[in-house]
PDB file of C-alpha atoms in Angstrom:
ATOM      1  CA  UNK A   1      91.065  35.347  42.494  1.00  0.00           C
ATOM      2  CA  UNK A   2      92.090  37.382  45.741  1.00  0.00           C
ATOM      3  CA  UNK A   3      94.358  35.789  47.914  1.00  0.00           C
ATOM      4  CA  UNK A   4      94.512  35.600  51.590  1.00  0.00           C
ATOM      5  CA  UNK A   5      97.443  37.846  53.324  1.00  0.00           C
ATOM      6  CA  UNK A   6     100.389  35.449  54.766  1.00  0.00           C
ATOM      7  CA  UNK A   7      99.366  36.306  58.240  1.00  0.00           C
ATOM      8  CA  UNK A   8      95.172  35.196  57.936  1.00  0.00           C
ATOM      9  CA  UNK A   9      95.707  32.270  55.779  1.00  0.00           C
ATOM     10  CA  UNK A  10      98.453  30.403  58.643  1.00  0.00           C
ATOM     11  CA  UNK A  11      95.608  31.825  61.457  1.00  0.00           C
ATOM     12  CA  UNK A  12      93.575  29.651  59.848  1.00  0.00           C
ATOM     13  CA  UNK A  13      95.641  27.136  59.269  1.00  0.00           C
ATOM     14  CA  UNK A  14      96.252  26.787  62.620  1.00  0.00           C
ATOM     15  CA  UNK A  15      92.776  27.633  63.601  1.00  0.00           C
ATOM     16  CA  UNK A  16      92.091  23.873  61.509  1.00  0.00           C
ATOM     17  CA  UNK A  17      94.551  22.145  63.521  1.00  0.00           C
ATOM     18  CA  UNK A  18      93.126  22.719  66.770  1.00  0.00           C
ATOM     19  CA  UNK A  19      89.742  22.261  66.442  1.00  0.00           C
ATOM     20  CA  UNK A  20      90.872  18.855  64.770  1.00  0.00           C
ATOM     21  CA  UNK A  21      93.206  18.604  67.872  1.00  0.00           C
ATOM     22  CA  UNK A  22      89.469  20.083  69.958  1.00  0.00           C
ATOM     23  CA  UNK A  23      87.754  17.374  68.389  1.00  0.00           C
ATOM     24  CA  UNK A  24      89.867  14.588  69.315  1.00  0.00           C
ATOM     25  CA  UNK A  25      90.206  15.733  73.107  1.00  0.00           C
ATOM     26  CA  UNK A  26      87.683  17.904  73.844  1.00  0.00           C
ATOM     27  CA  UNK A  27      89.300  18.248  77.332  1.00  0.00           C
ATOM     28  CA  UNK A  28      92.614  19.950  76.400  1.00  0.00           C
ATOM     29  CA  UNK A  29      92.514  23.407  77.456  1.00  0.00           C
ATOM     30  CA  UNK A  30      95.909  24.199  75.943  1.00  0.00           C
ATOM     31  CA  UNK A  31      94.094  23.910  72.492  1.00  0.00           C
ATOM     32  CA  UNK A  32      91.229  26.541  73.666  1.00  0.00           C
ATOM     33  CA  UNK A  33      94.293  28.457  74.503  1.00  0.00           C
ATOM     34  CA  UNK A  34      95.998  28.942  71.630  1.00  0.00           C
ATOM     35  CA  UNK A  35      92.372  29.175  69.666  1.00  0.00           C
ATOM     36  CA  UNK A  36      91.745  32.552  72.155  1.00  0.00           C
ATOM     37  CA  UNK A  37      95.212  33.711  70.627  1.00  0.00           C
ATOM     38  CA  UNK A  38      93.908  33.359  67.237  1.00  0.00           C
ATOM     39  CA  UNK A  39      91.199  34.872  67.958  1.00  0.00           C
ATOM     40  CA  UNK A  40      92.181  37.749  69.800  1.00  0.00           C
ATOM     41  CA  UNK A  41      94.309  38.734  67.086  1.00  0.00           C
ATOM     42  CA  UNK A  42      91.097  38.879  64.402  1.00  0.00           C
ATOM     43  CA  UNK A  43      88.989  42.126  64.928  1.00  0.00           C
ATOM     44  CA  UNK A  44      85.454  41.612  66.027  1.00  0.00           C
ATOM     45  CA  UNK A  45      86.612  38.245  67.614  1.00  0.00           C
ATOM     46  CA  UNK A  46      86.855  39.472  71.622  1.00  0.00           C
ATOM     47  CA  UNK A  47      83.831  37.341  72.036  1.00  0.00           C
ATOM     48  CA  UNK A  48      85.163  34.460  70.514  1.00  0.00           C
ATOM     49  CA  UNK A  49      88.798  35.087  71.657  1.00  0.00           C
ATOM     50  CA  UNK A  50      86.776  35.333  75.410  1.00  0.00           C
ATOM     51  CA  UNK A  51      84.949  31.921  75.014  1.00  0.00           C
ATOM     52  CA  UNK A  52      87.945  29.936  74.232  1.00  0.00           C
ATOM     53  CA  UNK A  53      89.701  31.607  76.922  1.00  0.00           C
ATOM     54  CA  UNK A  54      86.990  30.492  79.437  1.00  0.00           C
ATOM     55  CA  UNK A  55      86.683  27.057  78.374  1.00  0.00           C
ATOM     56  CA  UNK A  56      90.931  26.913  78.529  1.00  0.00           C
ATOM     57  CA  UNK A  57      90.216  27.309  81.638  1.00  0.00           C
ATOM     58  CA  UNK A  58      87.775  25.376  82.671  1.00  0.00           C
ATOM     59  CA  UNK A  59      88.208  22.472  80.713  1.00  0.00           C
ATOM     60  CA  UNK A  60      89.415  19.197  82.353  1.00  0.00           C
ATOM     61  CA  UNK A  61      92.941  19.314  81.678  1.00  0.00           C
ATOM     62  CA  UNK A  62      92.623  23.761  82.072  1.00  0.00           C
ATOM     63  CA  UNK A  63      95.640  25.848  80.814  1.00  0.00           C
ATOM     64  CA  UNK A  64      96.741  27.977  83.431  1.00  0.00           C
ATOM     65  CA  UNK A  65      98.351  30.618  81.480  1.00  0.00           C
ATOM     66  CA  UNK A  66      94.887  31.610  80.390  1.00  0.00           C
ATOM     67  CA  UNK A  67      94.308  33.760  82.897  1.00  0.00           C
ATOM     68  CA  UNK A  68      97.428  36.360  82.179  1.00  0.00           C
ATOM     69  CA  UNK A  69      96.726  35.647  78.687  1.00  0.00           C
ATOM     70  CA  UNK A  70      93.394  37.146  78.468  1.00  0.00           C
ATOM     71  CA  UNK A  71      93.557  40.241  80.288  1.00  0.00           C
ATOM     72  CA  UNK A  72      95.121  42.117  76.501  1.00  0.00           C
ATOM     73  CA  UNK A  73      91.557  41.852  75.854  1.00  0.00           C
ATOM     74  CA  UNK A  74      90.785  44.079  78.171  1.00  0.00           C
ATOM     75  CA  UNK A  75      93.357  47.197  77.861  1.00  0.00           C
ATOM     76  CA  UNK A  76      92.643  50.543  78.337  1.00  0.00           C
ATOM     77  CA  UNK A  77      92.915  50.859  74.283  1.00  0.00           C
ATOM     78  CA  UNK A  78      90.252  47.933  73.601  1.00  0.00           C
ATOM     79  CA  UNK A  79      88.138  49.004  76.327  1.00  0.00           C
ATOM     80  CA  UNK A  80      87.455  52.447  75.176  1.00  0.00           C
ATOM     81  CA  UNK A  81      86.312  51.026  71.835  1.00  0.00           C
ATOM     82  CA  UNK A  82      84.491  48.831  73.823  1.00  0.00           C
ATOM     83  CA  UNK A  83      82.266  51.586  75.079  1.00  0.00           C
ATOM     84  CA  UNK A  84      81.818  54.008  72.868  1.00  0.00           C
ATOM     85  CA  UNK A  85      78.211  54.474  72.258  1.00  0.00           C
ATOM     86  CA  UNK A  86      77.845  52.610  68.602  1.00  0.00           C
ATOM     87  CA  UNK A  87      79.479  48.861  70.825  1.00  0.00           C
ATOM     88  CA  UNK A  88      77.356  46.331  69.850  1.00  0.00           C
ATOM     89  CA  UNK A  89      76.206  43.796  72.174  1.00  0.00           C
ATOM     90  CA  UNK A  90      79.420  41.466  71.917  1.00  0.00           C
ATOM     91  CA  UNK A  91      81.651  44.187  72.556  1.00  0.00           C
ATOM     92  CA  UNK A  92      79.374  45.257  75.199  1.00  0.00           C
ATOM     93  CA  UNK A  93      79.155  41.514  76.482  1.00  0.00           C
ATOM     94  CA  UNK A  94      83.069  41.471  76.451  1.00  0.00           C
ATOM     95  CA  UNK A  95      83.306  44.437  78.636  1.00  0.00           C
ATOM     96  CA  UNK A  96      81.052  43.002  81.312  1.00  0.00           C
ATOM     97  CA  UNK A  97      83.303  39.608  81.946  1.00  0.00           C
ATOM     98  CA  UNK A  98      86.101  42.238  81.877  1.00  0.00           C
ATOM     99  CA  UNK A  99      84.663  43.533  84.649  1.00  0.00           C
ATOM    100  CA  UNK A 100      83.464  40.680  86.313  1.00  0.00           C
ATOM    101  CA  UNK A 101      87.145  39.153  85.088  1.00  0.00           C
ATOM    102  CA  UNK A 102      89.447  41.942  86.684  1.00  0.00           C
ATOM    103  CA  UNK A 103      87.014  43.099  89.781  1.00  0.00           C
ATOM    104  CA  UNK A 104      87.696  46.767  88.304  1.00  0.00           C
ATOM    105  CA  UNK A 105      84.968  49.186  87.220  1.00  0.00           C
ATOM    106  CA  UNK A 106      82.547  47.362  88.950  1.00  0.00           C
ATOM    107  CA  UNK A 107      80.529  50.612  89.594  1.00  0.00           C
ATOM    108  CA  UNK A 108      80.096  50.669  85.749  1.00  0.00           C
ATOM    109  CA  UNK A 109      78.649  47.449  85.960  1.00  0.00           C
ATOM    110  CA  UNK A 110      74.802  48.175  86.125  1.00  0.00           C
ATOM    111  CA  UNK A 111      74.923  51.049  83.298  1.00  0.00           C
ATOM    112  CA  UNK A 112      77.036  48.708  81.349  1.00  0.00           C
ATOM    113  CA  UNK A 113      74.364  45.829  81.508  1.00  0.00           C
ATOM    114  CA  UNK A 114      71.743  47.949  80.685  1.00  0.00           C
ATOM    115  CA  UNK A 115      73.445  49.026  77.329  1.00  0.00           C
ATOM    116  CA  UNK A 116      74.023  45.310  76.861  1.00  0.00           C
ATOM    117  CA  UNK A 117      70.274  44.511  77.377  1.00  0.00           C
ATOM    118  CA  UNK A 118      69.088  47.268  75.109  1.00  0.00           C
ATOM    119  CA  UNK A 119      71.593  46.470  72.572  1.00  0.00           C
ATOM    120  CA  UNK A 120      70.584  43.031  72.542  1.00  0.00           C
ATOM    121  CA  UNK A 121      66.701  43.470  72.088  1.00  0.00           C
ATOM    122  CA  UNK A 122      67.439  45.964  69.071  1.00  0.00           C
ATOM    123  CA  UNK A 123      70.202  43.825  67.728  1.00  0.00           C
ATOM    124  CA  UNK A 124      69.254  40.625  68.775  1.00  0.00           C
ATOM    125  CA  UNK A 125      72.291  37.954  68.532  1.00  0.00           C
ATOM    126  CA  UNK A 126      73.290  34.989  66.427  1.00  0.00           C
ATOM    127  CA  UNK A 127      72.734  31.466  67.180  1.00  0.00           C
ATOM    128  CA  UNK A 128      76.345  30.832  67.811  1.00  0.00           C
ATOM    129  CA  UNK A 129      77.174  34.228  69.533  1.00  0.00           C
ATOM    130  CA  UNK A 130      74.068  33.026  71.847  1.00  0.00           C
ATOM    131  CA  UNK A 131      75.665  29.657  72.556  1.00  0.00           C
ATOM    132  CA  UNK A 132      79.654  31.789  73.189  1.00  0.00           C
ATOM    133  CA  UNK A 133      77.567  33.723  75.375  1.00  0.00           C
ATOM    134  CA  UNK A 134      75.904  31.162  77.727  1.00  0.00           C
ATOM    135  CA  UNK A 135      79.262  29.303  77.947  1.00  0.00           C
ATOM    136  CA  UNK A 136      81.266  32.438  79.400  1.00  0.00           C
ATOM    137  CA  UNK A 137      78.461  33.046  82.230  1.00  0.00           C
ATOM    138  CA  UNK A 138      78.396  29.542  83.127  1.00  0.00           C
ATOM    139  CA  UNK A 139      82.489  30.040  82.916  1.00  0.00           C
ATOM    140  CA  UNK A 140      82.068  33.518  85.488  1.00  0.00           C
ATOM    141  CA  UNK A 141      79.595  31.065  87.849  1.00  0.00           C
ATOM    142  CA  UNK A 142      82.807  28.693  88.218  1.00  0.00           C
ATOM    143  CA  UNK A 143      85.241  32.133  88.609  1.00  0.00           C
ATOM    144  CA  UNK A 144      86.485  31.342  85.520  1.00  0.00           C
ATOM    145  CA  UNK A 145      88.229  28.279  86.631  1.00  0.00           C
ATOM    146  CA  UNK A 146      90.128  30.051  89.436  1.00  0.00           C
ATOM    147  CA  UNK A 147      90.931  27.920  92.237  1.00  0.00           C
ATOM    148  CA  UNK A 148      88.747  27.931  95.625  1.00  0.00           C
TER     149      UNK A 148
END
C-alpha cells in the first residue's frame, strides 16, 4: 500500500475543500484562487492552474490578486519548457494566454499557434482539457477580467 507524500495528500485535501466551498458558491473567485495555487504547484497542471486563475477572475465576486498571482506561470524557466519542440498542446495552449496575458512575445504569437494547431490535430485533447480550454478564451475575450 503506497502512501501519498505529506505535501500531495494536504493538496488534495485542500483541493476537496474548495470545490465543496466551489460548489456551494460558484461565484467566489477567492476559491478559484487558491485552486490555481494548487494547481500550479502539480506538474502538468499550467492548464488547469490557468483556468482557475481565469475564472478567479472573472467570476462574480473576482479575486483581484489573481492577476500577480498567475504570472509564476509564465517565467522565463517554465516558458522555455514550454517551447521546446516535444510541448504538447496544453503547454503550448499555456504559452499563448501567456502571451496574450503579459502583451510580451507577441511576435511569437503566429508560429506559436501554429505549433498549437498541429499539436492538437496529432494529439487531439481530452474532453475536460477541451472544456479548460474554451473557458480561458472566453476569459482572454473579457481581458481576463481586467477592468475597462
Amino acid at each position: 500500500m503506497d502512501i501519498e507524500p505529506e505535501k500531495e495528500r494536504w493538496q488534495s485535501i485542500a483541493k476537496k475543500w474548495c470545490a465543496q466551498g466551489l460548489a456551494d458558491t460558484p461565484g467566489a473567485g477567492k476559491l478559484h484562487h487558491h485552486l490555481s495555487l494548487l494547481s500550479r504547484e502539480v506538474d502538468n497542471k499550467e492548464l488547469h492552474a490557468v483556468y482557475h486563475f481565469v475564472k478567479s477572475m472573472t467570476t462574480l465576486h473576482m479575486f483581484s490578486g489573481s492577476q500577480e498571482s498567475i504570472l509564476p506561470i509564465w517565467s522565463s524557466t517554465a516558458q522555455s519548457r514550454q517551447l521546446q519542440a516535444d510541448a504538447c498542446a496544453p503547454e503550448l495552449f499555456v504559452l499563448l494566454h501567456g502571451m496574450l496575458f503579459t502583451n510580451i512575445q507577441l511576435d511569437d504569437f503566429p508560429p506559436t499557434l501554429a505549433r498549437f494547431l498541429e499539436r492538437i490535430e496529432i494529439e487531439g485533447a481530452e474532453e475536460r482539457e477541451w472544456i479548460m480550454m474554451a473557458v480561458v478564451n472566453i476569459g482572454a475575450v473579457f481581458e481576463y477580467g481586467r477592468p475597462s
